[in-house]
mmCIF file of C-alpha atoms in Angstrom:
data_model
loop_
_atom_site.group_PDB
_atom_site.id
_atom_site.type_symbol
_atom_site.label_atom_id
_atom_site.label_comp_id
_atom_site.label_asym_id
_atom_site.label_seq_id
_atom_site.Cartn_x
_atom_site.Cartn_y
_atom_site.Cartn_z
ATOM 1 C CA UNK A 1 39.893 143.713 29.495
ATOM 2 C CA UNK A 2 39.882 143.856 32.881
ATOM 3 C CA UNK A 3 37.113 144.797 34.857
ATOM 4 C CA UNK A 4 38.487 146.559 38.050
ATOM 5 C CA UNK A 5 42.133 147.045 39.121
ATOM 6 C CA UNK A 6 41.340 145.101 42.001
ATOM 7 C CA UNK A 7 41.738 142.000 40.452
ATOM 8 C CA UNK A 8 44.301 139.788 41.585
ATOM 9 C CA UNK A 9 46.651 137.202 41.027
ATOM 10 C CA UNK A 10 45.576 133.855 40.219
ATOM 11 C CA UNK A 11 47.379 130.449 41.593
ATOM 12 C CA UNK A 12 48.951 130.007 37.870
ATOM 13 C CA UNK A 13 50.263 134.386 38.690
ATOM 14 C CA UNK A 14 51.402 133.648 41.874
ATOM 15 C CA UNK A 15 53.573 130.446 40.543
ATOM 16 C CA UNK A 16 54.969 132.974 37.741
ATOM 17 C CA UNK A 17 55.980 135.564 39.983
ATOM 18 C CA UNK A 18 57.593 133.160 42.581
ATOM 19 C CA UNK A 19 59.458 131.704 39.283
ATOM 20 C CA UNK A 20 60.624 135.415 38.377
ATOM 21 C CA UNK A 21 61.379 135.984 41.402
ATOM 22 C CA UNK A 22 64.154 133.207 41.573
ATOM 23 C CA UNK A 23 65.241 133.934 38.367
ATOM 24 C CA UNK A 24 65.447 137.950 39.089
ATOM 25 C CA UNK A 25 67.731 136.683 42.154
ATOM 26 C CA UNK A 26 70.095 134.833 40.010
ATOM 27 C CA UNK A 27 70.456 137.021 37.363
ATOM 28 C CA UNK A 28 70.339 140.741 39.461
ATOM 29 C CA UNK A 29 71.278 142.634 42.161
ATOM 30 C CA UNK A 30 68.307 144.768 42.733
ATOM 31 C CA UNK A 31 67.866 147.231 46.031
ATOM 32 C CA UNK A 32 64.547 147.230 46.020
ATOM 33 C CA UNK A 33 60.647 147.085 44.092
ATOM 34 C CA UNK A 34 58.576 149.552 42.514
ATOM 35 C CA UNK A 35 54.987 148.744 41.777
ATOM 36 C CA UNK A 36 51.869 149.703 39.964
ATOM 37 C CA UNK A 37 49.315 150.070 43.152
ATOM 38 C CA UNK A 38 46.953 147.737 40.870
ATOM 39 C CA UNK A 39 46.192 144.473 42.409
ATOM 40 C CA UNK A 40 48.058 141.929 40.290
ATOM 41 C CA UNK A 41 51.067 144.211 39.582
ATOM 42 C CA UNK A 42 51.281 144.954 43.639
ATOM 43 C CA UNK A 43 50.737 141.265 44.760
ATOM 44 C CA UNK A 44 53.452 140.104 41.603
ATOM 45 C CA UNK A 45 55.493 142.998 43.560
ATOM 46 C CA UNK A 46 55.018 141.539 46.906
ATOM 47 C CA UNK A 47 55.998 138.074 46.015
ATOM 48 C CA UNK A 48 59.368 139.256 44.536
ATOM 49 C CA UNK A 49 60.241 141.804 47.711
ATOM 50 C CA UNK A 50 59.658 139.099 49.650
ATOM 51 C CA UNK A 51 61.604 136.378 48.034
ATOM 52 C CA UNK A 52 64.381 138.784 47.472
ATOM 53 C CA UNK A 53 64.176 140.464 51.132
ATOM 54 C CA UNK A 54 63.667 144.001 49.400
ATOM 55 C CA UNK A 55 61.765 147.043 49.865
ATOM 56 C CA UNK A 56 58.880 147.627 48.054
ATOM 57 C CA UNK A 57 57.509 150.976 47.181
ATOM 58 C CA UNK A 58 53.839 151.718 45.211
ATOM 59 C CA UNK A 59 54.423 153.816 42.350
ATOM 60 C CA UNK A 60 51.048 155.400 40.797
ATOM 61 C CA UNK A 61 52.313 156.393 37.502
ATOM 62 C CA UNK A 62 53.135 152.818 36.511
ATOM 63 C CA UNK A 63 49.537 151.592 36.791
ATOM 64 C CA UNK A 64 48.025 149.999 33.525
ATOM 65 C CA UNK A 65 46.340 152.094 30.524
ATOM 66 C CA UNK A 66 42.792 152.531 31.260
ATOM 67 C CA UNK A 67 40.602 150.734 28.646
ATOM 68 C CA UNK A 68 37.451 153.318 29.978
ATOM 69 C CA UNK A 69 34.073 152.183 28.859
ATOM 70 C CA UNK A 70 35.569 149.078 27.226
ATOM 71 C CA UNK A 71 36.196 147.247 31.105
ATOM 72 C CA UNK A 72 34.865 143.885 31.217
ATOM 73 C CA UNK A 73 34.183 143.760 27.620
ATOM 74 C CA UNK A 74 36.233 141.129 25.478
ATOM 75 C CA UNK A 75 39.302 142.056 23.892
ATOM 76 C CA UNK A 76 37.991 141.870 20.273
ATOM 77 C CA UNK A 77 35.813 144.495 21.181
ATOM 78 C CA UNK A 78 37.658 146.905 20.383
ATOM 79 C CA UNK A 79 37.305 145.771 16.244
ATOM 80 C CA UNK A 80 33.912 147.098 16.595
ATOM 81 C CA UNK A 81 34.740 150.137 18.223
ATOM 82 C CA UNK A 82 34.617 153.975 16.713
ATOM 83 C CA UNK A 83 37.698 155.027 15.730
ATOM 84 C CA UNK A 84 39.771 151.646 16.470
ATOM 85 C CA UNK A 85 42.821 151.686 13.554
ATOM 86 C CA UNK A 86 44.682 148.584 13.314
ATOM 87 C CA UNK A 87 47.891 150.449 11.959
ATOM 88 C CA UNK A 88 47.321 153.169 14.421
ATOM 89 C CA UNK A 89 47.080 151.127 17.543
ATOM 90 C CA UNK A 90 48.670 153.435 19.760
ATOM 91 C CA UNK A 91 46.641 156.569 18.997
ATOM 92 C CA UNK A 92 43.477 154.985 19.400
ATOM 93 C CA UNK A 93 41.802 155.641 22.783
ATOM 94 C CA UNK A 94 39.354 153.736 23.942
ATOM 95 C CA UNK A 95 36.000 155.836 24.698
ATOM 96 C CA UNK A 96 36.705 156.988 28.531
ATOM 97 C CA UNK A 97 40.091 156.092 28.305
ATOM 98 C CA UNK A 98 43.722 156.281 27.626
ATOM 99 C CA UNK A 99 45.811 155.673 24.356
ATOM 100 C CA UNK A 100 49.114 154.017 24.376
ATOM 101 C CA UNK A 101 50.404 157.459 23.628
ATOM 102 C CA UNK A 102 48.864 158.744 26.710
ATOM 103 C CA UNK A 103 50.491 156.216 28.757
ATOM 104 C CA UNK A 104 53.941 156.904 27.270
ATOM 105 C CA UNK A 105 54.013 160.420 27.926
ATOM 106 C CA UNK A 106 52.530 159.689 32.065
ATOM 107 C CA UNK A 107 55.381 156.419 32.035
ATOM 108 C CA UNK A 108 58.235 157.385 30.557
ATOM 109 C CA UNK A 109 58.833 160.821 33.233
ATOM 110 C CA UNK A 110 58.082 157.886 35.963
ATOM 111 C CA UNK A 111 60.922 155.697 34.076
ATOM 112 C CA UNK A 112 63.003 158.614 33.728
ATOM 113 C CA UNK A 113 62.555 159.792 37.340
ATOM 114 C CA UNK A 114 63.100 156.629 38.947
ATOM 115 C CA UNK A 115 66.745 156.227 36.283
ATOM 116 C CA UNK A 116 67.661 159.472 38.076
ATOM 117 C CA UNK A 117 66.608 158.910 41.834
ATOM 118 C CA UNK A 118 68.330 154.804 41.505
ATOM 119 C CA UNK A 119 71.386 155.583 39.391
ATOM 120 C CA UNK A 120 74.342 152.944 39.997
ATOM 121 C CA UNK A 121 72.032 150.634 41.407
ATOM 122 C CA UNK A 122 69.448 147.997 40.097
ATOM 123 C CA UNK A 123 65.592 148.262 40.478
ATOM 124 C CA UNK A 124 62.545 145.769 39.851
ATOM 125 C CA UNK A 125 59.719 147.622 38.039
ATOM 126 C CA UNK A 126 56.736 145.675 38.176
ATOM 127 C CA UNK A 127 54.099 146.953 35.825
ATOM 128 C CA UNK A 128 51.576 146.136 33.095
ATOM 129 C CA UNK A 129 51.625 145.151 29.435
ATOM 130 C CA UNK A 130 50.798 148.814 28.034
ATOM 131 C CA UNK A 131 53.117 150.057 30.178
ATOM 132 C CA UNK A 132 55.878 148.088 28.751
ATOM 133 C CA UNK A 133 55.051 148.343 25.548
ATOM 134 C CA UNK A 134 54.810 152.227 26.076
ATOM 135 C CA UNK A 135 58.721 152.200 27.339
ATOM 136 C CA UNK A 136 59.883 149.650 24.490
ATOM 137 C CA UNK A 137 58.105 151.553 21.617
ATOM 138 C CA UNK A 138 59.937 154.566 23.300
ATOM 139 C CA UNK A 139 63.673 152.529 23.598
ATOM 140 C CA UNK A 140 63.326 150.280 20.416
ATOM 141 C CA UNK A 141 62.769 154.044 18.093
ATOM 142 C CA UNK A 142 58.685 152.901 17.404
ATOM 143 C CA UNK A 143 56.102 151.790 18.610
ATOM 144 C CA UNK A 144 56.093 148.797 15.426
ATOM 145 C CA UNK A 145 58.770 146.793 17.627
ATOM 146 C CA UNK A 146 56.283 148.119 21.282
ATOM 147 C CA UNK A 147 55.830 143.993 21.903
ATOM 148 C CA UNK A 148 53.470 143.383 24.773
ATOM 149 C CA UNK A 149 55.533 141.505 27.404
ATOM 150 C CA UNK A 150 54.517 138.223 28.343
ATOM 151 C CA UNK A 151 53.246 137.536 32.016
ATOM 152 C CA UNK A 152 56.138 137.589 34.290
ATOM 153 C CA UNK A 153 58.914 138.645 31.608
ATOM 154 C CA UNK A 154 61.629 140.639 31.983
ATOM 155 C CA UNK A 155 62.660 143.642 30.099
ATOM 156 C CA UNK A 156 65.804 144.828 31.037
ATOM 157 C CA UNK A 157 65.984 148.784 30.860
ATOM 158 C CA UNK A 158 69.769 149.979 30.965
ATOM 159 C CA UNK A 159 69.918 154.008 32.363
ATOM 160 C CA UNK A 160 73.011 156.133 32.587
ATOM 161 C CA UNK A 161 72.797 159.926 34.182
ATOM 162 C CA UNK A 162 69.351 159.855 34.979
ATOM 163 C CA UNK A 163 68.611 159.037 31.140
ATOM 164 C CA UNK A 164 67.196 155.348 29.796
ATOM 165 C CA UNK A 165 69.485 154.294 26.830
ATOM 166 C CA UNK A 166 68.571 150.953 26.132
ATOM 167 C CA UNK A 167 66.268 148.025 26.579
ATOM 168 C CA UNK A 168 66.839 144.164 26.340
ATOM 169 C CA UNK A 169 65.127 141.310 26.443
ATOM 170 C CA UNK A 170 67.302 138.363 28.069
ATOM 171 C CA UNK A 171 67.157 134.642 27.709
#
């Protein structure tokens, strides 16, 4: 897990959100780019605002679940820690920290917010894995199909009336 939210992209990150970028340019229309303020999801942010001449705009609520006491530490860690359940992963909270339920119920006001404030028009959301998986588990009816995005993907998150309907994953 990682150790500080100041940790930023590496050259292999900055390559993947140039690629997104291009491919977000040929595939959208988007007005502008809403961030977590953590390092790698802002500079991943940057890149695309810039590529795609948009504004960008830090949003708190989309920052990453906080892993607490279990920063730094490897991610099979948590296999030794009280309370992990593998068939429970998303009420588990890590000591000091957040569960995946906690960062659906801070996310998915953001998510529903931002639907309202943007309606008829395309946004970038560039966030974090839990994050994601908080909003699919949410949009998919469980959080048994609440995939972990991969670096750089796309998750496309269709909203009508202020309200988020459905989510897709394209090619």
């Amino acid at each position: 897990f990682t150790t500080s939210p100041a940790v930023g992209l590496t050259d292999n990150g900055r390559l993947q959100a140039l690629s997104v970028a291009d491919k977000i340019g040929r595939l959208y229309r988007p007005s502008r780019v809403l961030t977590s303020p953590y390092a790698r999801a802002r500079q991943t942010a940057e890149i695309i605002a810039q590529v795609l001449d948009l504004e960008l705009m830090i949003e708190d609520g989309l920052r990453e679940q906080s892993y607490g006491a279990l920063a730094g530490q490897p991610y099979d860690a948590v296999f030794t820690t009280a309370g992990y359940d593998r068939e429970r992963v998303w009420a588990w909270r890590p000591p000091g920290g957040e569960s995946l339920q906690d960062v659906r119920e801070r996310v998915l006001p953001v998510f529903e917010r931002l639907a309202a404030q943007h309606r008829g028009t395309e946004v970038v959301v560039v966030s974090h894995g839990g994050v994601m998986a908080a909003v699919r588990a949410t949009l998919a009816g469980g959080w048994n199909h609440a995939l972990v995005p991969p670096n750089a993907g796309i998750f496309l998150v269709r909203h009508s009336e202020g309200r988020l309907l459905t989510l897709e994953v394209p090619d």
